[in-house]
Structures are given as structure tokens and as C-alpha cells.
XYZ file of C-alpha atoms in Angstrom:
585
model
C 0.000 0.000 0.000
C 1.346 2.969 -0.890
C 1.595 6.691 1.169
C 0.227 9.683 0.144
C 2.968 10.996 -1.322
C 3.930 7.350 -2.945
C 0.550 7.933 -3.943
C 0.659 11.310 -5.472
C 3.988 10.875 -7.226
C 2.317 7.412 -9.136
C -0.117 8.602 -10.433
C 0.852 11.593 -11.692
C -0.870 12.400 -15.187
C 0.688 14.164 -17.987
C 4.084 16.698 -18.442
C 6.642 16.310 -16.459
C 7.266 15.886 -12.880
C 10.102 15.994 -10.730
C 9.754 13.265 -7.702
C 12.396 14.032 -5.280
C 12.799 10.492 -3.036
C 15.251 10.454 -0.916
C 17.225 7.228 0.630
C 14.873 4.431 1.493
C 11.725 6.043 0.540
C 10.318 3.545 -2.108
C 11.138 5.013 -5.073
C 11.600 1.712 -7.295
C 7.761 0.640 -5.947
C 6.980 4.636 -6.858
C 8.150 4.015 -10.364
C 6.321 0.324 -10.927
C 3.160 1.760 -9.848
C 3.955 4.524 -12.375
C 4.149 2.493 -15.418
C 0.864 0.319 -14.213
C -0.602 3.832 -13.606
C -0.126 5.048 -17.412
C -1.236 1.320 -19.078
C -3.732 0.358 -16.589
C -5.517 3.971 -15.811
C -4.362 6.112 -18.522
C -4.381 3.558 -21.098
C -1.000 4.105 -22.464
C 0.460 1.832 -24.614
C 3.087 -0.186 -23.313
C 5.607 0.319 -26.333
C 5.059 3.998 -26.143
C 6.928 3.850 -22.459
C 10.433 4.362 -21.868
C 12.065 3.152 -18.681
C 15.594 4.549 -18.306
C 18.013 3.337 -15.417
C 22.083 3.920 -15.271
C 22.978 -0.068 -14.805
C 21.985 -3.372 -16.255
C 21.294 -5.050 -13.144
C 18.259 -1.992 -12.242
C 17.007 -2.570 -15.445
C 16.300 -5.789 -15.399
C 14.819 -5.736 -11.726
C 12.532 -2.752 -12.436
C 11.297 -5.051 -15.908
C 11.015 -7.747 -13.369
C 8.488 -5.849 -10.765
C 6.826 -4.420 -13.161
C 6.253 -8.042 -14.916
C 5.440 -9.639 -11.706
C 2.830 -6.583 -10.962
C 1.310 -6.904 -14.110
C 0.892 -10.787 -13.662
C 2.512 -10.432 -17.130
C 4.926 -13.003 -18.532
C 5.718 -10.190 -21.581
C 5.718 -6.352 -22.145
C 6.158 -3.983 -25.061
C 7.376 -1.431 -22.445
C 11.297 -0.463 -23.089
C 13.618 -0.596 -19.904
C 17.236 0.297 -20.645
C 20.458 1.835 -19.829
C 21.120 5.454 -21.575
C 24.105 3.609 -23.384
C 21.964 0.961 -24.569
C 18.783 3.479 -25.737
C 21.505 5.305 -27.304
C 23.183 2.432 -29.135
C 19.532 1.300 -30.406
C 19.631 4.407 -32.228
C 22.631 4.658 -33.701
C 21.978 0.746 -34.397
C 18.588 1.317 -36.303
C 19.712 5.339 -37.755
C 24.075 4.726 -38.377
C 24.119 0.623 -38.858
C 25.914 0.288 -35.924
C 26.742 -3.320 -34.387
C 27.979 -4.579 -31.487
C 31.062 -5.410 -33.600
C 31.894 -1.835 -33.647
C 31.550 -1.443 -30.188
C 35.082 -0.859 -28.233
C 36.178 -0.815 -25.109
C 39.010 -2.085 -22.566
C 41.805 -3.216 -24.253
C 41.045 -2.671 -27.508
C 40.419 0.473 -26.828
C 44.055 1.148 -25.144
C 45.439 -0.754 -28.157
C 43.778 1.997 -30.678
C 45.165 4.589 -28.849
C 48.440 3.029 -28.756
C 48.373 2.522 -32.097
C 47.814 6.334 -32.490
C 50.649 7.310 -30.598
C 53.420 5.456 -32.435
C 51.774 6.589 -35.560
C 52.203 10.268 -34.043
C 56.297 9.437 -32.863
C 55.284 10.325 -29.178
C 57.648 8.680 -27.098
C 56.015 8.704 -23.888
C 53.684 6.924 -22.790
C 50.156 7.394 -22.803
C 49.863 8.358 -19.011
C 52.794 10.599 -19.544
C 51.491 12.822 -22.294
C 52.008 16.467 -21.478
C 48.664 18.363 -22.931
C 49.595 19.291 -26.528
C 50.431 15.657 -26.935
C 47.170 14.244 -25.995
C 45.441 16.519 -28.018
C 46.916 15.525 -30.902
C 46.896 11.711 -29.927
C 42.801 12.005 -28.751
C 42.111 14.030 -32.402
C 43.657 10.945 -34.210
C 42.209 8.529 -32.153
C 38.736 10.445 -32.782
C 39.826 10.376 -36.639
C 40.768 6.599 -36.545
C 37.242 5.761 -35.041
C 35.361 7.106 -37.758
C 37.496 5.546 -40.580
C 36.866 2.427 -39.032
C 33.138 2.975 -38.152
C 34.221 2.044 -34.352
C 32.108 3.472 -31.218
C 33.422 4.107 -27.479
C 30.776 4.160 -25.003
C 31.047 8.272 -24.851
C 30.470 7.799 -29.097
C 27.118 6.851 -27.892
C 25.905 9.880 -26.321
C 27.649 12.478 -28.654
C 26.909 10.844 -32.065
C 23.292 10.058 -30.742
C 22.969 14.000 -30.340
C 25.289 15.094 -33.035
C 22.528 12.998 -35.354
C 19.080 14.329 -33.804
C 20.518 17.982 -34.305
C 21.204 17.439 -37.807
C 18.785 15.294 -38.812
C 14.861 15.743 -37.358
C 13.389 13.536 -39.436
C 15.339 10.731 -37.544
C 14.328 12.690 -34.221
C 10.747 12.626 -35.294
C 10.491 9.212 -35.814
C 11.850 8.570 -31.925
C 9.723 10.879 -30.640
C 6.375 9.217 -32.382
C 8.226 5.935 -30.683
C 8.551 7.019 -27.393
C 5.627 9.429 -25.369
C 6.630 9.093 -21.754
C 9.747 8.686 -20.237
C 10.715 7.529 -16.945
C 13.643 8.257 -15.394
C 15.758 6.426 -12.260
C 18.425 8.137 -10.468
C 18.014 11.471 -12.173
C 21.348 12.940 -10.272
C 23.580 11.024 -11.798
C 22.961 12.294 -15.520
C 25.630 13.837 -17.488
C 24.547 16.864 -19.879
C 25.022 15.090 -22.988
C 22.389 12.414 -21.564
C 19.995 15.607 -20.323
C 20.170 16.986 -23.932
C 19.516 14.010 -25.897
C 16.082 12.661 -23.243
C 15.156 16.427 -23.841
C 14.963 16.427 -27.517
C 13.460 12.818 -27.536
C 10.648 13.978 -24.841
C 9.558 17.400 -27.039
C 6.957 18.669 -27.447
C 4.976 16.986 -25.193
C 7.582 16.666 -22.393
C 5.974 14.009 -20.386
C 9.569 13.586 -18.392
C 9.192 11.887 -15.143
C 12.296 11.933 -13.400
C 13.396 10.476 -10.224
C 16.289 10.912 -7.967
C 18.136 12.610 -4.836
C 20.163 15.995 -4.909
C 21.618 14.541 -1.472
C 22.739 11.366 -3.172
C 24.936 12.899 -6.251
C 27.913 11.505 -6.175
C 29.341 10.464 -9.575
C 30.766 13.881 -10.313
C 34.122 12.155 -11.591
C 31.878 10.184 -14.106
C 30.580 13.477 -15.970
C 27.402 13.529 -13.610
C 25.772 16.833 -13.179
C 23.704 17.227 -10.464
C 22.886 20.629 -11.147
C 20.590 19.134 -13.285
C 18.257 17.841 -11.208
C 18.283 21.410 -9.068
C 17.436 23.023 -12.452
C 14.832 21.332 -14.014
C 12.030 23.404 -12.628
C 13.751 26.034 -14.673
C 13.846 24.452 -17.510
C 10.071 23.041 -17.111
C 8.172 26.249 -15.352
C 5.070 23.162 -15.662
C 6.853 20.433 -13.714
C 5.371 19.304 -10.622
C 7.978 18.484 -7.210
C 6.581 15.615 -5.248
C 8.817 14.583 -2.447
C 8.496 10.879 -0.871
C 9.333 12.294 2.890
C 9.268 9.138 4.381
C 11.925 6.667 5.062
C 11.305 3.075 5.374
C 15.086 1.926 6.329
C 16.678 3.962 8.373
C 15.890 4.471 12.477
C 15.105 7.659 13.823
C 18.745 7.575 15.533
C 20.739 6.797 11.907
C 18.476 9.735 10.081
C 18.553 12.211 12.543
C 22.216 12.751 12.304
C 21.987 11.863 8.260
C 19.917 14.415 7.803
C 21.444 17.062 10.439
C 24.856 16.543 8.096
C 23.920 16.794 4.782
C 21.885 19.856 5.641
C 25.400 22.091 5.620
C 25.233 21.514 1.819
C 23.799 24.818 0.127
C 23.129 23.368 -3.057
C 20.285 21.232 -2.392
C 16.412 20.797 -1.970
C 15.259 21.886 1.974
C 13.637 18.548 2.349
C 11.966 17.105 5.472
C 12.481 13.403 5.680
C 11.029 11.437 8.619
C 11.579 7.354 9.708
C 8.837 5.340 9.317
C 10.133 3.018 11.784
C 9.410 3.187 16.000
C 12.319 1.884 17.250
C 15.254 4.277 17.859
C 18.165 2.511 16.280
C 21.892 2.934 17.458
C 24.656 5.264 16.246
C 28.163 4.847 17.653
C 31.797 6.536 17.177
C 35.241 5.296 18.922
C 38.551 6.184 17.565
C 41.651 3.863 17.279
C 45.145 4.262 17.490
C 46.055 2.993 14.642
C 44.501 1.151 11.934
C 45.266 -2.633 13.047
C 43.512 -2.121 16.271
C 40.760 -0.821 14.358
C 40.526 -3.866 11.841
C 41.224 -6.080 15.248
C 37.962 -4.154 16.560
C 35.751 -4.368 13.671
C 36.068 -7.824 13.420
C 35.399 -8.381 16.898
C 32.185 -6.360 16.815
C 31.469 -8.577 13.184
C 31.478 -11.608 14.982
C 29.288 -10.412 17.797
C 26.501 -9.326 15.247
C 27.339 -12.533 13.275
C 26.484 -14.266 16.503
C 23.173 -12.316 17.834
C 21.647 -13.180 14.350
C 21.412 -16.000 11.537
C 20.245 -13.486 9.166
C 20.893 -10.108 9.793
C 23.842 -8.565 7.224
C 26.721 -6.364 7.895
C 28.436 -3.929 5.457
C 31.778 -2.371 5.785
C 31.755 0.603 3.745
C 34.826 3.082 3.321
C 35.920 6.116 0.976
C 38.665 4.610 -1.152
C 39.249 0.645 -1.049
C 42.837 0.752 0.266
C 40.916 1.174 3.790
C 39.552 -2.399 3.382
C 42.902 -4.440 3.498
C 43.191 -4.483 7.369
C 39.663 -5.161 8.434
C 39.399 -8.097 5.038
C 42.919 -9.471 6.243
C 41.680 -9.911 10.206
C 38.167 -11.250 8.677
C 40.338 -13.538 6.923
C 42.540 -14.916 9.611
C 38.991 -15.475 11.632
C 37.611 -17.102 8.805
C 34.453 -15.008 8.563
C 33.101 -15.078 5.241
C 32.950 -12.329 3.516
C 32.150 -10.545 -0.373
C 34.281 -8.116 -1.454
C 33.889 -7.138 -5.230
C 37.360 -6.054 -5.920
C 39.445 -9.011 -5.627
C 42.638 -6.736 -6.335
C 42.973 -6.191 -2.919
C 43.774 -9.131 -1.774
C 46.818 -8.332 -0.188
C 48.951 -11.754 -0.039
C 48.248 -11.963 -4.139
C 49.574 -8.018 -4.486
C 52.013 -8.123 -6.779
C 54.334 -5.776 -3.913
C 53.207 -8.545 -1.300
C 54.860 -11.085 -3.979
C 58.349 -9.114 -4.480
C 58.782 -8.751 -0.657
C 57.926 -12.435 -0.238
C 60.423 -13.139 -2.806
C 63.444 -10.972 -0.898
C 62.302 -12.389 2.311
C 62.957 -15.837 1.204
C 66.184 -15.044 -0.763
C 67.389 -13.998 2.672
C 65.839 -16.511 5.094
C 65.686 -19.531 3.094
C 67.432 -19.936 -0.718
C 68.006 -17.771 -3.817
C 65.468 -19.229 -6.001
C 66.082 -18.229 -9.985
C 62.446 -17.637 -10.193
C 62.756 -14.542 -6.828
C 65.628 -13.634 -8.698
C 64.316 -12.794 -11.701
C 60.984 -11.244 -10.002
C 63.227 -7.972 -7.737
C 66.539 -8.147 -9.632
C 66.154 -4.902 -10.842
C 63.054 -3.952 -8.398
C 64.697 -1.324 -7.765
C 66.945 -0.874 -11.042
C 70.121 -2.572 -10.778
C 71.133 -3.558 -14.514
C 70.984 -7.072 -14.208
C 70.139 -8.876 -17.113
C 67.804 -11.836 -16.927
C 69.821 -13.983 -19.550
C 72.614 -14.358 -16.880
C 70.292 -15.636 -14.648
C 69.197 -19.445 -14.395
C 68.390 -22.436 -13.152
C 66.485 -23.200 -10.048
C 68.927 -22.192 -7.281
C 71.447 -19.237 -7.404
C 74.147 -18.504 -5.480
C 74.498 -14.654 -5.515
C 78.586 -14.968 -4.612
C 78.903 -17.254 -8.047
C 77.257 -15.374 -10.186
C 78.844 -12.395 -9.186
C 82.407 -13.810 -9.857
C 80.522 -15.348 -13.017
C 80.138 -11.304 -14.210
C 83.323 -10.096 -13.170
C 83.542 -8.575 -17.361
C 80.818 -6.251 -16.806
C 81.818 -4.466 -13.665
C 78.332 -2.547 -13.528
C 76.603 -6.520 -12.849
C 78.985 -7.377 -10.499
C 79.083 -4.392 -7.860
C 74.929 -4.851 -8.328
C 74.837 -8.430 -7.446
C 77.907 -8.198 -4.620
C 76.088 -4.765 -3.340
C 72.728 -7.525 -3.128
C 73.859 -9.969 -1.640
C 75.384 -8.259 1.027
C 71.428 -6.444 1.617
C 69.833 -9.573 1.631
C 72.759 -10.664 4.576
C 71.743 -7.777 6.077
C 68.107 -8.118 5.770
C 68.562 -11.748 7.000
C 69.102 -10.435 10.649
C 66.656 -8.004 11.227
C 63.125 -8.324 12.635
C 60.385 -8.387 10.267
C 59.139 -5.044 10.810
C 63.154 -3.807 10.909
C 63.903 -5.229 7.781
C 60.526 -4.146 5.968
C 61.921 -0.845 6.421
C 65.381 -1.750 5.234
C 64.064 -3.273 2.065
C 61.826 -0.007 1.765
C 64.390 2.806 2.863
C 67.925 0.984 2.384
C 67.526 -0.795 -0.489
C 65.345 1.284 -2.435
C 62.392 -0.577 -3.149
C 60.335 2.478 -1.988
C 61.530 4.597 -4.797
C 61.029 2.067 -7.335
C 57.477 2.063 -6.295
C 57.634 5.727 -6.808
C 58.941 5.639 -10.187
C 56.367 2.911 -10.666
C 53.071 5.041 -9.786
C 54.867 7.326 -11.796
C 55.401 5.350 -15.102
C 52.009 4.163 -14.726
C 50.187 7.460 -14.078
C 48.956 5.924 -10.850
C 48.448 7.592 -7.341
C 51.429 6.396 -5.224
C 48.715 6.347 -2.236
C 47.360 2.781 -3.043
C 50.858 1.371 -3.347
C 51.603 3.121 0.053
C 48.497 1.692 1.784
C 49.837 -1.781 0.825
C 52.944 -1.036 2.431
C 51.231 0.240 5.160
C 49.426 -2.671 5.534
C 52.697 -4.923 5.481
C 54.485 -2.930 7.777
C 51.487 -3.383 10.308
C 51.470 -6.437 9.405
C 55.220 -7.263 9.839
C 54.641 -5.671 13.568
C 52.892 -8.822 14.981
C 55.711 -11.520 13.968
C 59.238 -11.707 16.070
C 61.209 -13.400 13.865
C 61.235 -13.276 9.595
C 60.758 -17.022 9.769
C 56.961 -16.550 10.502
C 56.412 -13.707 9.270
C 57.937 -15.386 5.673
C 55.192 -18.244 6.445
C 52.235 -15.957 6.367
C 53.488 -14.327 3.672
C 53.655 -17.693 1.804
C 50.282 -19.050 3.508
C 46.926 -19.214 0.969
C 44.385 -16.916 1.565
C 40.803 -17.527 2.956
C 38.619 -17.004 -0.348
C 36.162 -14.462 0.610
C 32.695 -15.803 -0.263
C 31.507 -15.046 -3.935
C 28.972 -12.258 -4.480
C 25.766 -13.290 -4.146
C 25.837 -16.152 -2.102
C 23.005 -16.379 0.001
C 25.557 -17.929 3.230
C 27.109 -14.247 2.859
C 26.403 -11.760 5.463
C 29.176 -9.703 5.409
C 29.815 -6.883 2.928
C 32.548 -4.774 2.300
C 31.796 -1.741 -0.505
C 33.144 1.778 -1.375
C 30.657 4.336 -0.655
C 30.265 4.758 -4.420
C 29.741 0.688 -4.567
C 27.464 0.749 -1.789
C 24.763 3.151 -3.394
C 21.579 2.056 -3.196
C 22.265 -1.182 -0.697
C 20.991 -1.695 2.343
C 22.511 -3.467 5.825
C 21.079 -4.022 8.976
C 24.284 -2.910 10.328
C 26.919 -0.633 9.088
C 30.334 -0.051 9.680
C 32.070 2.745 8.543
C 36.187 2.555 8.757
C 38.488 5.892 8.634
C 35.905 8.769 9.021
C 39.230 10.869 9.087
C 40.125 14.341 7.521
C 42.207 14.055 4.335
C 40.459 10.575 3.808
C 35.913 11.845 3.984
C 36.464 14.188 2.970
C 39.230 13.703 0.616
C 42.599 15.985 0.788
C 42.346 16.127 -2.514
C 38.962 18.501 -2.570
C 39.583 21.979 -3.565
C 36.389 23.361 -3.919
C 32.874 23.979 -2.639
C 31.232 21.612 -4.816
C 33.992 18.973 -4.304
C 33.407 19.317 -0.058
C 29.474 19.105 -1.257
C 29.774 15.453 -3.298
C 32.357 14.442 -0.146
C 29.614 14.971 1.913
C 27.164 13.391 -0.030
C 29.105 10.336 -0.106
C 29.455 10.181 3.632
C 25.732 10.330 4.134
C 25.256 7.798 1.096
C 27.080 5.744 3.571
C 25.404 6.623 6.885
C 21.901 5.947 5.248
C 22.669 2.313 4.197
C 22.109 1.809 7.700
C 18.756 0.334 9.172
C 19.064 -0.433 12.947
C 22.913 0.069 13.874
C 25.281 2.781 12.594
C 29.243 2.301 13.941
C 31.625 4.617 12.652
C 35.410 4.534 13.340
C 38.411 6.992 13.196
C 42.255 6.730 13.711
C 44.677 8.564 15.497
C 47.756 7.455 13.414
C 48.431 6.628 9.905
C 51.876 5.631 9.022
C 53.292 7.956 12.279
C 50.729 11.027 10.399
C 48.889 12.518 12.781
C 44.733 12.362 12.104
C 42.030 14.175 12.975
C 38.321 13.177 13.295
C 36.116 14.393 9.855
C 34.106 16.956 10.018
C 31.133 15.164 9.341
C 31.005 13.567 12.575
C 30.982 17.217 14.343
C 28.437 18.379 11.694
C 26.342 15.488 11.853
C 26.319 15.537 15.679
C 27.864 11.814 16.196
C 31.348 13.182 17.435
C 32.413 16.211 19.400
C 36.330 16.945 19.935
C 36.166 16.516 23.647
C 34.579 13.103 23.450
C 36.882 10.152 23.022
C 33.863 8.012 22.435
C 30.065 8.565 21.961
C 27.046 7.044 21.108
C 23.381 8.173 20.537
């Protein structure tokens, strides 16, 4: 049963409308009940509707309500992506196929191609401006000789071919009369243009989404958009679903209390549907092992309480996750965690330390050899070395000719002695600091026009790591032990979650935990302006609201001996004040 403004906002008649629904409020129901209004009531014709969401995986579970609503095996109603409403048109208008489609790595190897054709020497994430320029206007160039699309071909040769040709335009326009639109936020302008001209004249947009939940600014979304559409349509109506059907009183009172210090926003009142008060907690850690030590703990407790509440672990950049999915590891708690890259004993840094670790504890296998002879540059070639076992001494005297090889592999062996009889954590640091594996992963992040800040949260991690061993013996062993394999996504034995903010849009959890709310980390040091503190913020509530009866949020006092601070959301949202050292609401 639906509430009034549920209600109002389905059964909406003609023009366009503007339903502003806010976390938890319904808004996928809002949207089936839409579509059954306009066939059932209105007497629309289903293959006159357009249903547009951003992913795959929404459209195929809003075809699937609807279907299931309309005791309907079939429908003539279209649910898509933009990309794939786009590509239908240049399919049917261009004679576009999936052929031309290209992405990934063929889509590096084009642009590879283009810049040896051009001479550029560097490579393509070292390309000062003038270079790329010239590299994207021959990529753009090789495309079209080749009749080849990139997924941002869709949107600007879907535009590019209603402006110039209306007849084409026309004919979608007689196809489509009402549009329906999920997550209206997250559009981009070239996706705003193109629904615009497809809706005229009669404009019967319905849009849906959150101002407060914007946060896919680095993917071209504009969610200026949404705040201007009333300008654009003087007719559109604003119904807002004010009622929230996840979140306790005690997670949306401080959700809504912080993202109310964003200025570019609807004033929107938002009460919880449900009685019982919830819990919000904060507690800082000294570090972030005792924090991953702690948030396993408290995993395990809600694990135990109940056989089928869920847990997610959300946090800003997925670098934060190693610690806590290492300790859920060693407990053996089962756990999904999309991005299997950060698994840190299959790192390819965890591998190159294992492999010096064992050179100097164990034997000089050829195969560690080859994988850190020159990691950091040491001019080694790899012809000289081979075999299974290598005797660094040997092969030195084996070199004597080239004098450059020999001081390199004397100069090694003497810092693998060395490393030998230090600590683990002591000769983590060597390796990092005295033998120069540090800088190599400098020049590394460099080369590959990576941020140097994931590399250094894997070292982070190792050095923590590397702190709970005495001797290099054991610490080698868990270096060289398997990994747990998290659960796979989906499985229905999986109660534990670990997302992104970004990847944790438009979940749900019975309880939440949130790891580093730190300065420099929510928001991000990187932020420079207003509307880059506004999306920060938006992300942190995103992540506060996935909540439904527990909220725990954690900070630490030291990263890598750097001094942190609490984030200002805690302070704005009222969870944390600077002369508590714990709270909870």
C-alpha cells in the first residue's frame, strides 16, 4: 500500500514531474506503480513507455516488478540503460553493431596505435597536454574511418545525429511518449540533452532521484541538473516521498542534520517510518590494526546475535579495506568483497617482498631472482640468470667482465645478509628505505600514471602487518600461507559486505560499519572546492543511510606515524564532538 505521497507521485498524469525520493523512501515501488498507472488507468500503450536506469542489473529488476505486478509473462514497455537506448539508435539510424563497439583493451590498443603513428615517445599516461590533443584528435579520426564506437560515441553521435537530422528525431519521438527516469542525479549533460529532444513537445519527463545522493561527479554527472529542471520546465510538478522506510530515527537524525550544511540542495523534510530508535556509535583507534582487530570483533558479535541479519563495511577509497578483510580472513568469517585486487597476499608488492624475504631466510630461487633483480633498477640482465637455485657470490664472480653486474649483485647480496638479521618489521623498512624498493614504487606510480597512495596503503598494511611476527621465519610463512577465499557475491551464506561508498549506493545493511571517518580521507585531501566538499559529503551520508538499525563509525589517530584528525562530518552530523573520546546516541 502505498503513502500519500507514494501515492501522489504514481499517479501523476501528464508533463513532467520531478519526484524528489530520498534514501529508502520507495522510489523503485513509486516508479512500478507509475508504469501500471499510465497502461492500466491512462491507457498508455506499453511500447510507447520508456524506462531509463544507469545499470543493467536496475534494469532488469525494475522489468522484473513491473512483470510480476502486471501478472505479465511479456511487455512492449522499453527498460534500458542510456548507453543501450543510445546504441539502439545509432543501431537502427548509423548501422551500428555490437562489432563496432570498443572498449578495454582494444580500446588502449587503438590509442596506442595512435601514438606510435604520431612518434610520441612517452607513454600514454605521460602525455604532457599538446600531446594528448593531438593523440585524442587521431584517435577520434581513426574511429570514424573504421566505423568504431566508445561508449562516450554513444551519447555524442546520438545527439550530433538528432541535431542534424529531425526527421530521424521525429520518428523517436512518435516511438517514445513518456519517459521515466531512475536516479536522475547522476545524468551527465550530454544524456539531459539528448532525453530532452526525444521527450519534445509533449515533455511528459518523469524523473526520479536525490540531490543529497549525487555523487558520480568524476563520471561526468551533473547534479545541477536535477536542481534546475524546474527552470527548464516552469510546468513540472515536485513531489517529495518524505518518508523513510530503512533507516531508524537515531541513523536519520544525524543523516539528515549533516547533509543539511550543503547549500546546493532541496530543503527537504524526511522522517523514519520506523518506531524503534536505532543505534549510532563513534570510537577512535590508534592505529589502523587495532581498528581492523575491533571491527572484526564487533562482526562476529553481530554474526552471533543473528542468523540473518547482514553487515556492510563501507569506506571512501578501497585501500581502507585491506586491514579489516585481512583480520576477517585470519577469523575465517566469510565475507564478499567485489574487488578481488585487494587481496593483499596476491599483491604483486606482497609477492616481491615475499620473494626478498625468502632469498634472505631460506634460498636464492632463480624464479625470486628474476621477479626484484632490478626492483629497484640494478642492470641485471635476466639472460645471466638461471636455473632453479642461485648462489648470488657465483654469479657475481661469473660477471666479473661487466663491472656494472657485479658491484649490483655483490652490493645484493650483502642487503639480503643484512636483511637476513633483522626483525620483520626492521627489515621491511630496510628493504623499503635501504635498499630502495620504496623509490622504485615511486617511479612505478609514476610510469604508470597511478596515485602512489594505493601502493603506500599496501605497504602500510605490510608494515602493520610485519609488527605482529618476532622473527622473519613466521612472518615469511604468512606471507607464503593461501588466503581464505572471501565468499563469492551473491551467495546467500554471505552476510558480510565490504563496498566503497560509491559501490554501496543504493544497498541496504542491517548494520553498518564505517572505517576511517578521518580528515584528508571523507572528505578527501584532494577537494579543492565547494562543490567537491558538497559530493564528499554526499558520499558520507550515502554511507550513513545504508544503515537500518545500527550505525558504527570509526576513526584513527595514526596513519603511518601522520597525525589524524576526526572528519568533520562527525561534528556536523552531531555523532562526534572533539572533547569526546567516544560517543554514542
Amino acid at each position: 500500500m502505498l503513502n500519500q505521497s507514494q501515492e501522489a507521485a504514481a499517479s501523476h498524469g501528464s508533463g513532467p514531474c520531478l519526484v524528489v525520493a530520498g534514501p529508502g523512501s520507495g522510489k523503485t515501488t513509486v516508479l512500478t506503480e507509475r508504469i501500471c498507472y499510465l497502461v492500466n488507468t491512462l491507457h498508455i500503450p506499453e511500447e510507447s513507455i520508456l524506462v531509463v536506469t544507469f545499470t543493467r542489473e536496475a534494469a532488469t529488476e525494475m522489468r522484473r516488478r513491473y512483470l510480476w505486478k502486471a501478472k505479465s509473462k511479456e511487455t512492449k514497455v522499453t527498460f534500458g540503460t542510456f548507453h543501450s537506448i543510445f546504441f539502439q539508435v545509432l543501431k537502427e539510424e548509423a548501422n551500428y553493431t555490437t562489432a563496432d563497439i570498443i572498449s578495454g583493451s582494444k580500446q588502449v590498443g587503438l590509442l596506442e596505435e595512435c601514438r606510435r603513428k604520431l612518434g610520441l615517445q612517452a607513454g600514454l599516461a605521460e602525455l604532457n597536454e599538446e600531446e594528448k590533443g593531438r593523440l585524442h584528435r587521431l584517435y577520434r579520426q581513426q574511429k570514424d574511418r573504421r566505423h568504431l564506437l566508445d561508449f562516450d560515441d554513444m551519447i555524442h553521435k546520438t545527439g550530433e545525429l538528432f541535431r542534424t537530422h529531425p526527421e530521424m528525431l521525429a520518428k523517436w519521438q512518435q516511438r517514445f511518449r513518456y519517459f521515466l527516469v531512475d536516479e536522475m542525479q547522476d545524468m551527465s549533460d550530454g544524456q539531459y540533452e539528448i532525453l530532452r529532444l526525444m521527450a519534445s513537445p509533449l515533455n511528459n519527463l518523469y524523473m526520479v532521484g536525490d540531490d543529497d545522493q549525487a555523487i558520480y561527479g568524476f563520471r561526468g554527472a551533473n547534479p545541477s541538473i536535477m536542481l534546475g529542471f524546474e527552470r527548464d520546465y516552469p510546468d513540472a510538478k515536485r513531489i517529495v516521498l518524505h518518508i523513510n522506510y530503512r533507516c531508524r530515527p537515531a541513523i536519520l537524525t544525524p543523516s539528515m542534520r549533516l547533509i543539511a550544511h550543503n547549500k546546493a540542495r532541496f530543503e527537504k523534510e524526511i522522517s523514519a517510518a520506523a518506531r524503534k530508535t536505532g543505534i549510532v556509535s563513534y570510537q577512535g583507534f590508534s592505529d589502523p590494526m587495532t581498528e581492523a582487530k575491533a571491527v572484526a570483533s564487533k562482526v562476529e558479535e553481530f554474526l552471533a546475535a543473528d542468523e540473518k541479519e547482514t553487515v556492510g563495511i563501507l569506506f571512501r577509497n578501497r585501500i581502507q579495506a585491506i586491514f579489516v578483510a585481512e583480520e576477517l580472513r585470519l577469523r575465517e568469517i566469510a565475507f564478499s568483497f567485489k574487488d578481488s585486487g585487494n587481496r593483499l597476499l596476491n599483491h604483486f608488492i606482497t609477492a616481491d617482498i615475499r620473494a626478498y624475504f625468502r632469498m634472505a631466510l631460506d634460498t636464492v630461487y632463480g624464479e625470486d631472482l628474476l621477479l626484484v633483480a632490478n626492483k629497484p633498477n640494478r642492470d641485471i640482465p635476466r639472460w645471466c640468470i638461471s636455473g632453479k637455485y642461485i648462489d648470488l657470490g657465483g654469479l657475481a664472480v661469473s660477471m666479473c667482465r661487466d663491472a656494472t653486474v657485479c658491484t649490483a649483485l655483490r652490493k645484493l647480496q650483502k642487503d639480503v645478509d643484512v636483511l637476513s638479521g633483522l626483525s620483520p618489521f626492521a627489515g621491511l623498512n630496510y628493504l623499503l628505505r635501504g635498499m630502495g624498493y620504496e623509490g622504485y614504487l615511486r617511479e612505478l606510480a609514476h610510469k604508470r600514471g597511478v596515485s602512489y597512495e594505493y601502493y603506500s596503503g599496501i605497504l602500510e598494511a605490510l608494515l602493520d602487518l610485519s609488527k605482529e611476527f618476532r622473527d622473519g621465519t613466521s612472518f615469511l610463512a604468512f606471507l607464503s600461507s593461501e588466503e581464505v577465499e572471501p565468499v563469492a557475491q551473491g551467495n546467500a551464506s554471505c552476510r558480510v559486505f565490504l563496498h566503497t561508498f560509491h559501490g554501496a549506493k543504493g544497498l541496504e545493511f542491517d548494520r553498518v560499519m564505517i572505517l576511517d571517518a578521518n580528515e584528508g580521507v571523507t572528505p578527501s585531501k584532494h577537494v579543492e572546492t565547494e562543490e567537491g566538499l558538497e559530493e564528499e559529503r554526499r558520499m558520507f551520508y550515502v554511507a550513513m543511510t545504508r544503515a537500518k538499525k545500527e550505525l558504527c563509525i570509526s576513526a584513527v589517530e595514526k596513519r603511518q606515524n601522520e597525525l589524524l584528525y576526526p572528519s568533520r562530518f562527525l561534528k556536523e552530523s552531531g555523532i562526534y564532538s572533539s572533547s569526546d573520546a567516544s560517543s554514542n546516541i
